[in-house]
Every structure is written in structure tokens, then in C-alpha cells.
Coordinates of C-alpha atoms in Angstrom, one line a residue:
M1 CA 22.3 -21.6 51.3
K2 CA 22.2 -17.5 51.0
A3 CA 23.6 -18.3 48.0
I4 CA 21.7 -20.2 46.2
Q5 CA 18.1 -18.2 47.7
R6 CA 20.0 -14.7 46.3
F7 CA 20.2 -17.1 43.2
V8 CA 17.1 -17.5 43.2
E9 CA 15.7 -14.0 44.4
V10 CA 18.0 -12.0 41.5
V11 CA 17.1 -14.6 38.6
G12 CA 13.0 -14.7 39.8
R13 CA 13.2 -10.6 39.7
V14 CA 15.1 -10.2 36.0
I15 CA 12.2 -13.4 34.6
A16 CA 9.8 -10.9 36.1
N17 CA 10.9 -7.7 34.4
V18 CA 10.6 -9.7 31.5
V19 CA 7.7 -11.0 31.0
V20 CA 5.8 -7.9 32.9
T21 CA 8.0 -5.8 29.8
I22 CA 6.7 -8.2 26.9
I23 CA 3.1 -8.1 29.1
N24 CA 2.9 -4.5 28.6
V25 CA 4.9 -4.5 24.7
C26 CA 1.7 -6.4 24.2
K27 CA -1.0 -4.3 25.5
D28 CA 0.2 -1.0 24.0
G29 CA 0.4 -3.3 20.5
V30 CA -3.0 -4.5 21.0
Q31 CA -3.6 -1.2 22.5
V32 CA -2.3 0.3 18.7
C33 CA -3.9 -2.0 16.4
L34 CA -7.2 -1.4 18.0
N35 CA -7.2 2.7 17.8
T36 CA -4.5 2.4 14.2
I37 CA -4.7 -1.1 12.3
V38 CA -8.3 -2.0 12.7
P39 CA -10.1 1.6 11.1
F40 CA -8.1 1.7 8.4
V41 CA -9.3 -2.3 7.8
V42 CA -12.5 -1.8 7.7
F43 CA -12.4 1.5 5.4
V44 CA -10.3 -0.4 3.1
A45 CA -13.2 -3.4 3.5
I46 CA -16.1 -0.4 3.2
M47 CA -14.1 0.4 0.1
T48 CA -13.6 -2.4 -1.7
T49 CA -17.1 -3.6 -1.3
L50 CA -18.3 -0.2 -3.0
I51 CA -16.1 0.0 -5.1
N52 CA -16.7 -4.2 -5.8
K53 CA -21.0 -3.8 -5.8
T54 CA -21.2 -0.9 -7.5
G55 CA -19.3 -2.3 -10.1
A56 CA -17.2 1.6 -10.9
G57 CA -13.5 -0.9 -10.9
N58 CA -14.3 -3.4 -13.7
A59 CA -15.7 -0.2 -15.5
F60 CA -12.9 2.1 -14.6
A61 CA -11.5 -0.5 -15.7
N62 CA -12.8 -1.7 -18.8
A63 CA -12.6 1.8 -20.1
M64 CA -8.5 2.0 -19.8
L65 CA -8.0 -1.6 -21.7
P66 CA -8.0 0.0 -24.6
L67 CA -4.8 1.7 -23.8
A68 CA -3.0 -1.0 -22.8
G69 CA -1.5 -2.3 -26.5
N70 CA 1.3 0.5 -26.6
V71 CA 3.7 2.6 -24.1
I72 CA 1.6 6.1 -24.7
G73 CA -1.2 4.7 -23.4
L74 CA 0.0 3.2 -20.3
V75 CA 1.6 6.3 -19.2
V76 CA -2.0 7.7 -19.9
I77 CA -3.5 4.7 -17.5
A78 CA -0.6 6.0 -15.1
I79 CA -1.3 9.3 -15.2
V80 CA -4.9 8.7 -14.8
C81 CA -4.3 6.0 -11.8
C82 CA -2.1 8.2 -10.0
I83 CA -4.4 12.0 -10.0
P84 CA -3.9 12.5 -6.7
F85 CA -7.3 12.3 -5.1
L86 CA -8.2 9.0 -7.2
S87 CA -5.8 6.9 -6.3
P88 CA -6.7 6.9 -2.3
L89 CA -9.5 5.8 -3.7
L90 CA -8.4 3.0 -6.3
A91 CA -6.2 2.2 -4.0
P92 CA -7.8 0.0 -0.7
G93 CA -8.5 -3.6 -2.9
A94 CA -6.2 -2.9 -5.6
V95 CA -10.2 -3.2 -8.2
P96 CA -9.5 -1.9 -10.5
A97 CA -5.5 -2.6 -11.0
A98 CA -6.7 -6.7 -10.5
V99 CA -8.8 -6.2 -13.7
I100 CA -6.7 -4.4 -15.5
G101 CA -3.9 -6.1 -14.4
S102 CA -5.9 -9.4 -15.5
L103 CA -7.2 -8.1 -19.1
I104 CA -4.4 -6.8 -19.9
G105 CA -2.9 -10.2 -19.3
T106 CA -5.4 -12.3 -21.3
Q107 CA -5.0 -10.0 -23.9
I108 CA -0.8 -10.5 -24.0
A109 CA -1.3 -14.7 -23.5
A110 CA -4.4 -14.2 -26.9
G111 CA -1.2 -12.2 -28.7
K112 CA -3.2 -8.7 -28.9
I113 CA -0.4 -7.1 -27.3
A114 CA 3.6 -7.9 -26.9
P115 CA 4.4 -9.4 -24.3
A116 CA 7.0 -6.6 -23.9
M117 CA 4.5 -4.5 -22.8
A118 CA 4.0 -7.0 -19.1
L119 CA 6.6 -5.4 -17.9
P120 CA 5.2 -1.6 -18.7
A121 CA 1.6 -2.4 -18.1
L122 CA 1.7 -3.9 -14.2
W123 CA 3.9 0.0 -13.2
A124 CA 0.8 2.0 -15.1
V125 CA -2.5 -0.2 -13.0
D126 CA -0.1 -0.4 -9.3
G127 CA 0.8 3.7 -9.7
Q128 CA -1.5 4.2 -7.0
V129 CA -0.7 1.4 -5.2
G130 CA -0.1 2.1 -1.4
M131 CA -1.7 5.8 -1.3
D132 CA -4.4 4.8 1.1
T133 CA -2.5 3.8 3.5
M134 CA 0.2 6.3 4.0
P135 CA -3.0 8.1 6.5
L136 CA -1.9 4.9 8.7
G137 CA 2.1 4.8 8.6
Y138 CA 1.5 8.3 9.5
S139 CA -0.6 7.8 12.3
L140 CA 1.4 4.4 13.7
L141 CA 4.2 7.1 13.1
G142 CA 2.5 9.3 15.5
A143 CA 2.9 11.8 13.0
E144 CA 1.8 14.9 14.2
A145 CA -1.8 16.2 12.5
E146 CA 0.6 18.7 10.1
T147 CA 3.4 16.4 9.4
L148 CA -0.2 14.6 7.9
E149 CA -1.9 17.8 6.0
N150 CA 1.4 18.2 4.8
G151 CA 3.5 14.8 3.7
M152 CA 0.4 13.1 1.8
P153 CA -0.3 15.5 -0.2
A154 CA 3.6 15.6 -1.5
E155 CA 3.5 11.8 -1.9
L156 CA 0.7 11.7 -3.8
F157 CA 2.0 14.4 -5.9
S158 CA 5.6 12.9 -6.5
R159 CA 3.2 9.6 -6.8
F160 CA 1.8 11.7 -9.8
I161 CA 5.1 12.6 -11.8
T162 CA 7.3 9.1 -10.6
G163 CA 4.0 6.8 -11.9
P164 CA 4.5 7.5 -15.3
L165 CA 7.7 7.8 -14.9
A166 CA 8.1 4.0 -14.2
V167 CA 6.0 3.0 -17.1
V168 CA 8.7 4.9 -19.4
V169 CA 11.6 3.3 -17.1
A170 CA 9.9 -0.4 -17.4
W171 CA 8.6 -0.4 -21.7
L172 CA 12.8 0.6 -21.9
F173 CA 13.8 -2.6 -19.6
S174 CA 11.5 -4.6 -21.7
F175 CA 13.1 -4.6 -24.8
G176 CA 14.3 -8.1 -26.2
M177 CA 12.2 -9.7 -24.1

């Protein structure tokens, strides 16, 4: 009888520890969401609304569309989209990328742009992707302010260099399409 009682006590204690641990992890997760993710989502929503309501995304996309027919133009698009101070503003909601991508897609479907330009065009218009989420990633990792101050510019400039290179690599891989 004492062995059964002891067994029940041990199992109860183990289950209680597991439940308490899970509850504490959930509390920590909710706290991280409230302190980090929710403010970021609000920021993205505000930026997306501003880009949509002002028409800046459409204006930017329509200004870039004439460059979409050749690899040099696509490299120029990638350079513009990856400008370090501009890419964090273009990335929320990816409005310019979506508009340019849709416009290029319709031009490819209409036969005005070669289908081989689809892959380079994707890399050209999406060069800024993720640049708006980098501060969120740093904060989720608990990075210090100094890391954020040095890391963000480094990532923005690396994207400025690798974005156009990705277009050229995609163009090379698109031969024969």
C-alpha cells in the first residue's frame, strides 16, 4: 500500500512539474509576443497602410516597370530596392515587390518580356525582403543595442551588394527557359 502511495506521489509531482514548466514557457512566449512581435506587426501594418493609401508603392512599381525587360534593368531595380535606407521602407507588406512582380508577370504573359526574365525579375523585386524584420529577429534573440546598431547596417549593405548579384546569377540560370 505504501509503495502505491509513494508511486502516486512521485507521478503527481512529475506531472505537476511538467505542467508548471509548460505554463511558465507559455507565459514567457506570450510576454515575448506582447513585447516584441505585436509592436512589429503594428509597425508593418502602419507602413503597409501608408504605402497603400498614398499610392507610393504603385508609383514606385510603375516607375520601375520599364526596366524589367532586360537584365541590366533588373539589376537597376535590384539596386534601387536594396538601397540601405530604402529597403526597410519597401519591405513591409512587400507592396512594391508585389506590384512590380504582377506587372512583370502580365508583361511576360503578353509576350512583351521573355519568360526567361521571370527568375531574375523575382530576385530583382525581392531584394529588400526581410530587411524590415531584422530588428525583430535581433530583439527576439535578445541582442544588445550595440549589436543592433552594427548588425543592421551590415545586413543592409550586404543585401545592397548581394541583391544585384542574385539577379545576375538568376539570369545565368534562366538560360534555356
